[in-house]
Amino acid sequence: MDKVILFLLKRKVILYLCTFLIVLTGIGALFSFHVELVPKTNLPWIEVNISGGALPPEEMVEKVTKKIEQELKSVAGIKNFSSKTGTGFSGISILAEDGEGEKVKQETQNIVNRLRNEFPKVVDTVTVTQTNLGDEDLIDYAIVGADTQTMLTLLKTTIKDRIESVPGVKEVVVSEDGFENKVAITFRPERLTTYRTTPADVVGQLQGTNWKKAVGILENPGFDTVVMIDNSLKNVEEFKSVLIKTPKGKVALEQLASVSDLRGSVKDAISMTEGNLFVQMSVKRAAGSDLITTQKKVEEVVRQINEEAGGSYELRVMFESVSFIKKAITNLSRDVVIGGILAILVLWVFLRNWRVTMVIATTLPLSILMTFIALKAAGYNIDMVVLISLSLSIGLIVDAAIVVLESIYHLREKGMQLRQAIVQGSKEVIAPVFASQLTLIVVFLPLVVADFEQWLKPILHTIAFTVTSTILASTIAAFLFVPIFSERFLQHDKQLQTPSEEGKNRIVSLFQRLLSLTLRHRVLTLLVALGVFVGALSLFPLIKIGNGLNANENQIFATLTMPDGTSLEQARTAAVEAEKTLRELSDVNQVFFTAKKETVELNITLVTKSQRTQEKEEFMQEVNGRLNAIDGVEQTSMTFGFSGKSAPIELQVAGEDLEVSRAIFAKVEEMLASIPGVVNIRNDFERGKEKVTLTPKQEAMSQLQVDSDSLDSQISMLLGEQPLSTISQNGIETSIVARFPETWVTHPDQLQQIMIRTETGTQVPLHQLVDFHFSKSPITIKHEKGEQIITVSAELLGTDIGTVGRQINEKLGTVEMPAGYKIEIAGDLKEQNNTFTQGILVLIAVISLIYVIMVAQFGRLSQPFIIMLSLPMALVGVILGFVVTQRTFGEMAMIGLIMLVGIVVSNAILLIDRINLLRSRGMGLDEAIVQGTRDRVRPVIMTKLTAILGMLPMGLAVAEGAELEAPLATGVIAGLIFHTLVTLVLVPVLYSIFEGIREKRVARKKATRIADM
């Protein structure tokens, strides 16, 4: 190494040129990054969604879900799959093995395509998609102010076209599920009877009325002419006048049925905000487009549209994450800059020499720019995870540089010539610095290969790559740039003794007296350390445990569940009351709701974090209390940050008999209700609907000459809608359907009396042909690997998932289970158990790897073991940090704890290496311990203070993005503060004990050999 340094000192221009290239390339990389919320990565989750018609859940399970599940069992590369089936829909979630996502998606698509013809005819939508982290959602708008038909037409034509023309926009999706897009032909039963015709006759004639086709070509020299007959109907009035043949002659359709244009009318949901109906529009961005730039262009187009509307309608922002991302990215970028400035200030305060400080200050931006180059080369962009990683690394960047420079400057203070001090100082610390830097890097090896939850892996990989790149860059800077910059800045330095020598001596003297005291009372010191550790462990239950990363803190999604039989209007009334009471809260910015029969969905947008007057927990309790106080609300559920996120507490009851399962989950709900802080307990069975099953009487049907197909088609015609045709206006297709009046059959007693036509033309009541069986059907039926499950869910207020999880595990054993049934923990609680299990395994692997590195460094087993014994003291700091701040210990905190292990051992390695060096030069054990510790007080405090202050802005958590970064920073800062004291006191004491024993053993062996001679 000394030859390399001497070469570079003679050829400094090479380093200056490299510096210029790094600055140029790094700045170019910085300005070429796209901005994202989180790393965009395809995940091994495949979603299959199938919908259409109104088939009951049981029928959808038998005819759709089970068929697909049976095929999935034979697909290689699938780790797990589950399904959720309801009225008219089936959703299957598949988890593939790592790296098998694309393959499993393709095989799943092939399975669905192959089975498509076997699905019921009413199934009209089948999609297979792969989930990704950092999705394509850009911004959602709500259009208000005009009638719904006009708003739908505008969104699907003019507005859609204008926004989709914006560069970076992939598509615009209009949410029209809650609105009708059809013309309904509603039969008049008494008129059909009068004209002695049937619905089937009318439908058959209507289906043959609306058509258009080419009938031939007129061939001429030089040109051909296509002949087409257009018998299509263009509007609703034309349908009314269509002539229908009946036994009593031809009659206009409007004499047999009412023809209603229902386009834009409310179907089964009402979406409102501030008393106005709205239609939702979602803008999706194209892959590779910049989030902030694309939304800015979209917002400009929307501004123009609103100006042109002149108040007749308005597009309002309903949901967007860019404003949060911009603030979060800005705040994190600010944290990186502030952390860097604080780190440099620490150096200046300790060194009081601007020349020395400038040497370190130049390596900081160089290391960051080299990290930007690495990120760009690896295909990363700037997102919250990358910036958190940089914030975490900012105080570590200068660690190696400080140790190298301090070694050089220490020799200069002793009068050594500058170039010789540079070579000798760098040479003395190269091995321990490389070992300490390697310990920071190896912590990520087990972290990236561990079996964490799939959504967490891309985040871990991003943190691992970013921090590793930063540490490698800082190591390069420490051994290549620091020596060269030292000669440049220190060659004219006359200030070999710092003005702060007195202050430095006070700090050194303080630690020296403390060390002397502990060395005289080594056993007592160890007992005190053990007592502190045991005391800290007793505080562990006071830590709030949680998981899940709610990156966007400005959004709340709530669902109100109403009693069975609640009408759409009653749900709307409750929703209006919910909106009114929520708007009274100063922290609420906007409220949008969609009311359906028996449920209300609320989209609540909050003001920015700096404007809020309540803490998150307090605010959630306030919202929950107000929503539960609304008349008619039976249950409330809320998620903070993301729509559709599962409840934190989920328990699955598995078994085939639903009635038995009902009895079990009733006990589970009772058990959950006994745990403090568990609220909004619910299950996905109790919201079931009354069901009547018709079982054909085969003997009666044979006698009365009614076959099964005829029975099915006649009942379907009487109870459902029969698609006839479509009409097109302004490029929008509208369905034409035939049906009976909605009030014609509303009760099972009426259903029993409907008349069914036999093959002879006579009619018989339905109850003569079928048996009626009444039961209750769940809204959804869930399967896990083909096994039927019912999920009991709940939320938490005023407690944490760790505390509740421990109580659930204790009480689950008291729930009696019939044979063949079981209760399994699912959702966030299951994720938490897996995360902590994997975290412990990773921690063990990290400690093992670091131990191997230290054995290689020191050449013996005992000295690395000394450092290992000091690690529990870092855990003491972590526990105290989370108890005091009451922040949630989750995935990010676990990452911080694992990183902390690599950080805290680095200075202990440098300390022991210094003591070993002094002993190798002939110094006695006690003298070497005191002198070695004295020599390392300044660099240890400087490196740890720079690390702590570098992460301090993250730890303060005062703005957007804090929920993601604060737990990680809290664990690292608290652990570093406590372990720094341990490094300078406990490590020397342990070294004294172990090496003292070793010296005595060596002395006894030597004495024995002398005696034998």
PDB file of N, CA, C and O in Angstrom, residues 521-582:
ATOM      1  N   HIS A 521     -11.581  -2.033  39.187  1.00  0.00           N
ATOM      2  CA  HIS A 521     -12.765  -2.767  39.679  1.00  0.00           C
ATOM      3  C   HIS A 521     -13.413  -3.500  38.494  1.00  0.00           C
ATOM      4  O   HIS A 521     -14.554  -3.239  38.115  1.00  0.00           O
ATOM      5  N   ARG A 522     -12.664  -4.413  37.941  1.00  0.00           N
ATOM      6  CA  ARG A 522     -13.124  -5.048  36.715  1.00  0.00           C
ATOM      7  C   ARG A 522     -14.369  -5.916  36.927  1.00  0.00           C
ATOM      8  O   ARG A 522     -15.307  -5.886  36.126  1.00  0.00           O
ATOM      9  N   VAL A 523     -14.387  -6.696  38.005  1.00  0.00           N
ATOM     10  CA  VAL A 523     -15.545  -7.562  38.265  1.00  0.00           C
ATOM     11  C   VAL A 523     -16.794  -6.731  38.504  1.00  0.00           C
ATOM     12  O   VAL A 523     -17.884  -7.033  37.984  1.00  0.00           O
ATOM     13  N   LEU A 524     -16.653  -5.657  39.285  1.00  0.00           N
ATOM     14  CA  LEU A 524     -17.795  -4.776  39.546  1.00  0.00           C
ATOM     15  C   LEU A 524     -18.289  -4.149  38.242  1.00  0.00           C
ATOM     16  O   LEU A 524     -19.510  -4.023  38.026  1.00  0.00           O
ATOM     17  N   THR A 525     -17.359  -3.781  37.380  1.00  0.00           N
ATOM     18  CA  THR A 525     -17.741  -3.194  36.086  1.00  0.00           C
ATOM     19  C   THR A 525     -18.576  -4.172  35.274  1.00  0.00           C
ATOM     20  O   THR A 525     -19.610  -3.806  34.693  1.00  0.00           O
ATOM     21  N   LEU A 526     -18.148  -5.425  35.244  1.00  0.00           N
ATOM     22  CA  LEU A 526     -18.901  -6.441  34.498  1.00  0.00           C
ATOM     23  C   LEU A 526     -20.273  -6.680  35.111  1.00  0.00           C
ATOM     24  O   LEU A 526     -21.269  -6.859  34.393  1.00  0.00           O
ATOM     25  N   LEU A 527     -20.353  -6.669  36.445  1.00  0.00           N
ATOM     26  CA  LEU A 527     -21.646  -6.866  37.112  1.00  0.00           C
ATOM     27  C   LEU A 527     -22.589  -5.715  36.825  1.00  0.00           C
ATOM     28  O   LEU A 527     -23.793  -5.916  36.616  1.00  0.00           O
ATOM     29  N   VAL A 528     -22.056  -4.496  36.832  1.00  0.00           N
ATOM     30  CA  VAL A 528     -22.882  -3.323  36.494  1.00  0.00           C
ATOM     31  C   VAL A 528     -23.390  -3.434  35.061  1.00  0.00           C
ATOM     32  O   VAL A 528     -24.568  -3.183  34.783  1.00  0.00           O
ATOM     33  N   ALA A 529     -22.482  -3.825  34.125  1.00  0.00           N
ATOM     34  CA  ALA A 529     -22.896  -3.976  32.721  1.00  0.00           C
ATOM     35  C   ALA A 529     -23.978  -5.037  32.585  1.00  0.00           C
ATOM     36  O   ALA A 529     -24.963  -4.849  31.862  1.00  0.00           O
ATOM     37  N   LEU A 530     -23.803  -6.158  33.301  1.00  0.00           N
ATOM     38  CA  LEU A 530     -24.800  -7.225  33.255  1.00  0.00           C
ATOM     39  C   LEU A 530     -26.129  -6.748  33.830  1.00  0.00           C
ATOM     40  O   LEU A 530     -27.198  -7.035  33.282  1.00  0.00           O
ATOM     41  N   GLY A 531     -26.071  -5.999  34.935  1.00  0.00           N
ATOM     42  CA  GLY A 531     -27.296  -5.474  35.541  1.00  0.00           C
ATOM     43  C   GLY A 531     -28.025  -4.516  34.603  1.00  0.00           C
ATOM     44  O   GLY A 531     -29.271  -4.536  34.493  1.00  0.00           O
ATOM     45  N   VAL A 532     -27.266  -3.657  33.923  1.00  0.00           N
ATOM     46  CA  VAL A 532     -27.874  -2.717  32.964  1.00  0.00           C
ATOM     47  C   VAL A 532     -28.547  -3.481  31.829  1.00  0.00           C
ATOM     48  O   VAL A 532     -29.667  -3.147  31.407  1.00  0.00           O
ATOM     49  N   PHE A 533     -27.880  -4.527  31.341  1.00  0.00           N
ATOM     50  CA  PHE A 533     -28.440  -5.310  30.237  1.00  0.00           C
ATOM     51  C   PHE A 533     -29.733  -6.012  30.657  1.00  0.00           C
ATOM     52  O   PHE A 533     -30.732  -5.969  29.936  1.00  0.00           O
ATOM     53  N   VAL A 534     -29.715  -6.643  31.835  1.00  0.00           N
ATOM     54  CA  VAL A 534     -30.913  -7.327  32.324  1.00  0.00           C
ATOM     55  C   VAL A 534     -32.044  -6.330  32.558  1.00  0.00           C
ATOM     56  O   VAL A 534     -33.210  -6.582  32.226  1.00  0.00           O
ATOM     57  N   GLY A 535     -31.688  -5.155  33.118  1.00  0.00           N
ATOM     58  CA  GLY A 535     -32.701  -4.120  33.340  1.00  0.00           C
ATOM     59  C   GLY A 535     -33.315  -3.653  32.046  1.00  0.00           C
ATOM     60  O   GLY A 535     -34.536  -3.423  31.958  1.00  0.00           O
ATOM     61  N   ALA A 536     -32.482  -3.511  30.993  1.00  0.00           N
ATOM     62  CA  ALA A 536     -33.000  -3.075  29.692  1.00  0.00           C
ATOM     63  C   ALA A 536     -33.932  -4.125  29.105  1.00  0.00           C
ATOM     64  O   ALA A 536     -34.973  -3.799  28.520  1.00  0.00           O
ATOM     65  N   LEU A 537     -33.570  -5.408  29.258  1.00  0.00           N
ATOM     66  CA  LEU A 537     -34.433  -6.472  28.740  1.00  0.00           C
ATOM     67  C   LEU A 537     -35.802  -6.453  29.410  1.00  0.00           C
ATOM     68  O   LEU A 537     -36.811  -6.786  28.781  1.00  0.00           O
ATOM     69  N   SER A 538     -35.832  -6.067  30.664  1.00  0.00           N
ATOM     70  CA  SER A 538     -37.123  -6.005  31.364  1.00  0.00           C
ATOM     71  C   SER A 538     -38.027  -4.916  30.793  1.00  0.00           C
ATOM     72  O   SER A 538     -39.248  -4.940  30.994  1.00  0.00           O
ATOM     73  N   LEU A 539     -37.423  -3.947  30.095  1.00  0.00           N
ATOM     74  CA  LEU A 539     -38.207  -2.868  29.477  1.00  0.00           C
ATOM     75  C   LEU A 539     -38.726  -3.243  28.096  1.00  0.00           C
ATOM     76  O   LEU A 539     -39.523  -2.502  27.514  1.00  0.00           O
ATOM     77  N   PHE A 540     -38.262  -4.381  27.568  1.00  0.00           N
ATOM     78  CA  PHE A 540     -38.623  -4.751  26.197  1.00  0.00           C
ATOM     79  C   PHE A 540     -40.139  -4.796  25.952  1.00  0.00           C
ATOM     80  O   PHE A 540     -40.606  -4.368  24.890  1.00  0.00           O
ATOM     81  N   PRO A 541     -40.949  -5.318  26.885  1.00  0.00           N
ATOM     82  CA  PRO A 541     -42.405  -5.328  26.636  1.00  0.00           C
ATOM     83  C   PRO A 541     -43.011  -3.942  26.462  1.00  0.00           C
ATOM     84  O   PRO A 541     -44.140  -3.821  25.971  1.00  0.00           O
ATOM     85  N   LEU A 542     -42.288  -2.900  26.869  1.00  0.00           N
ATOM     86  CA  LEU A 542     -42.810  -1.538  26.717  1.00  0.00           C
ATOM     87  C   LEU A 542     -42.619  -0.989  25.308  1.00  0.00           C
ATOM     88  O   LEU A 542     -43.139   0.079  24.974  1.00  0.00           O
ATOM     89  N   ILE A 543     -41.853  -1.701  24.480  1.00  0.00           N
ATOM     90  CA  ILE A 543     -41.629  -1.251  23.094  1.00  0.00           C
ATOM     91  C   ILE A 543     -42.866  -1.563  22.252  1.00  0.00           C
ATOM     92  O   ILE A 543     -43.434  -2.646  22.327  1.00  0.00           O
ATOM     93  N   LYS A 544     -43.254  -0.611  21.438  1.00  0.00           N
ATOM     94  CA  LYS A 544     -44.379  -0.809  20.516  1.00  0.00           C
ATOM     95  C   LYS A 544     -43.862  -1.556  19.285  1.00  0.00           C
ATOM     96  O   LYS A 544     -42.966  -1.094  18.596  1.00  0.00           O
ATOM     97  N   ILE A 545     -44.463  -2.721  19.029  1.00  0.00           N
ATOM     98  CA  ILE A 545     -44.055  -3.546  17.895  1.00  0.00           C
ATOM     99  C   ILE A 545     -45.075  -3.384  16.778  1.00  0.00           C
ATOM    100  O   ILE A 545     -46.286  -3.364  17.012  1.00  0.00           O
ATOM    101  N   GLY A 546     -44.602  -3.265  15.566  1.00  0.00           N
ATOM    102  CA  GLY A 546     -45.519  -3.153  14.433  1.00  0.00           C
ATOM    103  C   GLY A 546     -44.821  -3.541  13.156  1.00  0.00           C
ATOM    104  O   GLY A 546     -43.633  -3.827  13.124  1.00  0.00           O
ATOM    105  N   ASN A 547     -45.572  -3.552  12.066  1.00  0.00           N
ATOM    106  CA  ASN A 547     -44.971  -3.774  10.758  1.00  0.00           C
ATOM    107  C   ASN A 547     -45.830  -3.121   9.691  1.00  0.00           C
ATOM    108  O   ASN A 547     -46.900  -2.596   9.967  1.00  0.00           O
ATOM    109  N   GLY A 548     -45.337  -3.177   8.445  1.00  0.00           N
ATOM    110  CA  GLY A 548     -45.999  -2.476   7.357  1.00  0.00           C
ATOM    111  C   GLY A 548     -45.389  -1.105   7.180  1.00  0.00           C
ATOM    112  O   GLY A 548     -45.072  -0.414   8.138  1.00  0.00           O
ATOM    113  N   LEU A 549     -45.206  -0.692   5.946  1.00  0.00           N
ATOM    114  CA  LEU A 549     -44.582   0.593   5.651  1.00  0.00           C
ATOM    115  C   LEU A 549     -45.602   1.490   4.976  1.00  0.00           C
ATOM    116  O   LEU A 549     -45.838   1.399   3.774  1.00  0.00           O
ATOM    117  N   ASN A 550     -46.258   2.337   5.738  1.00  0.00           N
ATOM    118  CA  ASN A 550     -47.188   3.297   5.168  1.00  0.00           C
ATOM    119  C   ASN A 550     -46.406   4.511   4.697  1.00  0.00           C
ATOM    120  O   ASN A 550     -46.266   5.495   5.407  1.00  0.00           O
ATOM    121  N   ALA A 551     -45.873   4.407   3.473  1.00  0.00           N
ATOM    122  CA  ALA A 551     -45.020   5.485   2.978  1.00  0.00           C
ATOM    123  C   ALA A 551     -45.802   6.784   2.826  1.00  0.00           C
ATOM    124  O   ALA A 551     -45.311   7.859   3.134  1.00  0.00           O
ATOM    125  N   ASN A 552     -47.037   6.699   2.314  1.00  0.00           N
ATOM    126  CA  ASN A 552     -47.844   7.907   2.131  1.00  0.00           C
ATOM    127  C   ASN A 552     -48.709   8.124   3.367  1.00  0.00           C
ATOM    128  O   ASN A 552     -49.679   7.414   3.592  1.00  0.00           O
ATOM    129  N   GLU A 553     -48.368   9.123   4.158  1.00  0.00           N
ATOM    130  CA  GLU A 553     -49.050   9.365   5.427  1.00  0.00           C
ATOM    131  C   GLU A 553     -50.208  10.347   5.289  1.00  0.00           C
ATOM    132  O   GLU A 553     -50.820  10.724   6.281  1.00  0.00           O
ATOM    133  N   ASN A 554     -50.502  10.794   4.075  1.00  0.00           N
ATOM    134  CA  ASN A 554     -51.504  11.841   3.882  1.00  0.00           C
ATOM    135  C   ASN A 554     -52.864  11.293   3.481  1.00  0.00           C
ATOM    136  O   ASN A 554     -53.728  12.053   3.064  1.00  0.00           O
ATOM    137  N   GLN A 555     -53.070   9.982   3.581  1.00  0.00           N
ATOM    138  CA  GLN A 555     -54.292   9.383   3.080  1.00  0.00           C
ATOM    139  C   GLN A 555     -54.840   8.368   4.075  1.00  0.00           C
ATOM    140  O   GLN A 555     -54.091   7.587   4.662  1.00  0.00           O
ATOM    141  N   ILE A 556     -56.151   8.423   4.299  1.00  0.00           N
ATOM    142  CA  ILE A 556     -56.837   7.422   5.121  1.00  0.00           C
ATOM    143  C   ILE A 556     -57.989   6.856   4.309  1.00  0.00           C
ATOM    144  O   ILE A 556     -58.731   7.611   3.667  1.00  0.00           O
ATOM    145  N   PHE A 557     -58.130   5.540   4.326  1.00  0.00           N
ATOM    146  CA  PHE A 557     -59.258   4.883   3.682  1.00  0.00           C
ATOM    147  C   PHE A 557     -60.073   4.187   4.767  1.00  0.00           C
ATOM    148  O   PHE A 557     -59.532   3.411   5.550  1.00  0.00           O
ATOM    149  N   ALA A 558     -61.360   4.497   4.803  1.00  0.00           N
ATOM    150  CA  ALA A 558     -62.230   3.933   5.838  1.00  0.00           C
ATOM    151  C   ALA A 558     -63.449   3.289   5.186  1.00  0.00           C
ATOM    152  O   ALA A 558     -63.911   3.730   4.125  1.00  0.00           O
ATOM    153  N   THR A 559     -63.956   2.258   5.832  1.00  0.00           N
ATOM    154  CA  THR A 559     -65.160   1.571   5.367  1.00  0.00           C
ATOM    155  C   THR A 559     -66.145   1.478   6.522  1.00  0.00           C
ATOM    156  O   THR A 559     -65.782   1.026   7.614  1.00  0.00           O
ATOM    157  N   LEU A 560     -67.383   1.925   6.277  1.00  0.00           N
ATOM    158  CA  LEU A 560     -68.454   1.815   7.263  1.00  0.00           C
ATOM    159  C   LEU A 560     -69.367   0.678   6.843  1.00  0.00           C
ATOM    160  O   LEU A 560     -69.813   0.621   5.690  1.00  0.00           O
ATOM    161  N   THR A 561     -69.644  -0.228   7.760  1.00  0.00           N
ATOM    162  CA  THR A 561     -70.526  -1.354   7.474  1.00  0.00           C
ATOM    163  C   THR A 561     -71.864  -1.112   8.160  1.00  0.00           C
ATOM    164  O   THR A 561     -71.917  -0.839   9.361  1.00  0.00           O
ATOM    165  N   MET A 562     -72.923  -1.204   7.366  1.00  0.00           N
ATOM    166  CA  MET A 562     -74.275  -0.947   7.862  1.00  0.00           C
ATOM    167  C   MET A 562     -74.995  -2.276   8.096  1.00  0.00           C
ATOM    168  O   MET A 562     -74.570  -3.327   7.606  1.00  0.00           O
ATOM    169  N   PRO A 563     -76.114  -2.245   8.833  1.00  0.00           N
ATOM    170  CA  PRO A 563     -76.865  -3.487   9.095  1.00  0.00           C
ATOM    171  C   PRO A 563     -77.423  -4.098   7.818  1.00  0.00           C
ATOM    172  O   PRO A 563     -77.581  -3.418   6.798  1.00  0.00           O
ATOM    173  N   ASP A 564     -77.719  -5.392   7.880  1.00  0.00           N
ATOM    174  CA  ASP A 564     -78.351  -6.072   6.745  1.00  0.00           C
ATOM    175  C   ASP A 564     -79.639  -5.356   6.367  1.00  0.00           C
ATOM    176  O   ASP A 564     -80.425  -4.944   7.234  1.00  0.00           O
ATOM    177  N   GLY A 565     -79.857  -5.228   5.081  1.00  0.00           N
ATOM    178  CA  GLY A 565     -81.085  -4.612   4.603  1.00  0.00           C
ATOM    179  C   GLY A 565     -81.024  -3.105   4.471  1.00  0.00           C
ATOM    180  O   GLY A 565     -82.016  -2.479   4.082  1.00  0.00           O
ATOM    181  N   THR A 566     -79.883  -2.501   4.789  1.00  0.00           N
ATOM    182  CA  THR A 566     -79.755  -1.046   4.654  1.00  0.00           C
ATOM    183  C   THR A 566     -79.889  -0.670   3.186  1.00  0.00           C
ATOM    184  O   THR A 566     -79.225  -1.241   2.314  1.00  0.00           O
ATOM    185  N   SER A 567     -80.726   0.300   2.898  1.00  0.00           N
ATOM    186  CA  SER A 567     -80.939   0.733   1.515  1.00  0.00           C
ATOM    187  C   SER A 567     -79.818   1.659   1.073  1.00  0.00           C
ATOM    188  O   SER A 567     -79.037   2.171   1.890  1.00  0.00           O
ATOM    189  N   LEU A 568     -79.761   1.900  -0.221  1.00  0.00           N
ATOM    190  CA  LEU A 568     -78.745   2.796  -0.773  1.00  0.00           C
ATOM    191  C   LEU A 568     -78.938   4.210  -0.227  1.00  0.00           C
ATOM    192  O   LEU A 568     -77.963   4.899   0.098  1.00  0.00           O
ATOM    193  N   GLU A 569     -80.160   4.640  -0.080  1.00  0.00           N
ATOM    194  CA  GLU A 569     -80.421   5.986   0.430  1.00  0.00           C
ATOM    195  C   GLU A 569     -80.028   6.106   1.898  1.00  0.00           C
ATOM    196  O   GLU A 569     -79.475   7.130   2.320  1.00  0.00           O
ATOM    197  N   GLN A 570     -80.278   5.085   2.682  1.00  0.00           N
ATOM    198  CA  GLN A 570     -79.872   5.110   4.092  1.00  0.00           C
ATOM    199  C   GLN A 570     -78.346   5.141   4.213  1.00  0.00           C
ATOM    200  O   GLN A 570     -77.791   5.845   5.068  1.00  0.00           O
ATOM    201  N   ALA A 571     -77.672   4.386   3.358  1.00  0.00           N
ATOM    202  CA  ALA A 571     -76.210   4.412   3.363  1.00  0.00           C
ATOM    203  C   ALA A 571     -75.701   5.789   2.953  1.00  0.00           C
ATOM    204  O   ALA A 571     -74.720   6.297   3.513  1.00  0.00           O
ATOM    205  N   ARG A 572     -76.353   6.410   1.986  1.00  0.00           N
ATOM    206  CA  ARG A 572     -75.948   7.758   1.558  1.00  0.00           C
ATOM    207  C   ARG A 572     -76.101   8.755   2.695  1.00  0.00           C
ATOM    208  O   ARG A 572     -75.237   9.618   2.909  1.00  0.00           O
ATOM    209  N   THR A 573     -77.175   8.645   3.444  1.00  0.00           N
ATOM    210  CA  THR A 573     -77.393   9.553   4.573  1.00  0.00           C
ATOM    211  C   THR A 573     -76.282   9.414   5.608  1.00  0.00           C
ATOM    212  O   THR A 573     -75.759  10.401   6.121  1.00  0.00           O
ATOM    213  N   ALA A 574     -75.913   8.168   5.901  1.00  0.00           N
ATOM    214  CA  ALA A 574     -74.819   7.939   6.852  1.00  0.00           C
ATOM    215  C   ALA A 574     -73.501   8.481   6.304  1.00  0.00           C
ATOM    216  O   ALA A 574     -72.683   9.048   7.041  1.00  0.00           O
ATOM    217  N   ALA A 575     -73.294   8.334   5.003  1.00  0.00           N
ATOM    218  CA  ALA A 575     -72.060   8.822   4.383  1.00  0.00           C
ATOM    219  C   ALA A 575     -71.976  10.344   4.438  1.00  0.00           C
ATOM    220  O   ALA A 575     -70.909  10.916   4.693  1.00  0.00           O
ATOM    221  N   VAL A 576     -73.086  11.001   4.208  1.00  0.00           N
ATOM    222  CA  VAL A 576     -73.114  12.476   4.286  1.00  0.00           C
ATOM    223  C   VAL A 576     -72.779  12.928   5.701  1.00  0.00           C
ATOM    224  O   VAL A 576     -72.026  13.897   5.907  1.00  0.00           O
ATOM    225  N   GLU A 577     -73.320  12.231   6.686  1.00  0.00           N
ATOM    226  CA  GLU A 577     -73.034  12.567   8.078  1.00  0.00           C
ATOM    227  C   GLU A 577     -71.555  12.332   8.393  1.00  0.00           C
ATOM    228  O   GLU A 577     -70.922  13.119   9.100  1.00  0.00           O
ATOM    229  N   ALA A 578     -70.994  11.231   7.850  1.00  0.00           N
ATOM    230  CA  ALA A 578     -69.571  10.940   8.060  1.00  0.00           C
ATOM    231  C   ALA A 578     -68.707  12.035   7.454  1.00  0.00           C
ATOM    232  O   ALA A 578     -67.746  12.511   8.076  1.00  0.00           O
ATOM    233  N   GLU A 579     -69.039  12.450   6.245  1.00  0.00           N
ATOM    234  CA  GLU A 579     -68.267  13.516   5.600  1.00  0.00           C
ATOM    235  C   GLU A 579     -68.348  14.810   6.404  1.00  0.00           C
ATOM    236  O   GLU A 579     -67.337  15.497   6.621  1.00  0.00           O
ATOM    237  N   LYS A 580     -69.537  15.117   6.883  1.00  0.00           N
ATOM    238  CA  LYS A 580     -69.721  16.353   7.649  1.00  0.00           C
ATOM    239  C   LYS A 580     -68.893  16.348   8.928  1.00  0.00           C
ATOM    240  O   LYS A 580     -68.195  17.317   9.239  1.00  0.00           O
ATOM    241  N   THR A 581     -68.942  15.242   9.677  1.00  0.00           N
ATOM    242  CA  THR A 581     -68.222  15.200  10.949  1.00  0.00           C
ATOM    243  C   THR A 581     -66.708  15.172  10.742  1.00  0.00           C
ATOM    244  O   THR A 581     -65.957  15.714  11.547  1.00  0.00           O
ATOM    245  N   LEU A 582     -66.248  14.561   9.643  1.00  0.00           N
ATOM    246  CA  LEU A 582     -64.809  14.517   9.370  1.00  0.00           C
ATOM    247  C   LEU A 582     -64.273  15.872   8.927  1.00  0.00           C
ATOM    248  O   LEU A 582     -63.150  16.246   9.256  1.00  0.00           O
TER     249      LEU A 582
END
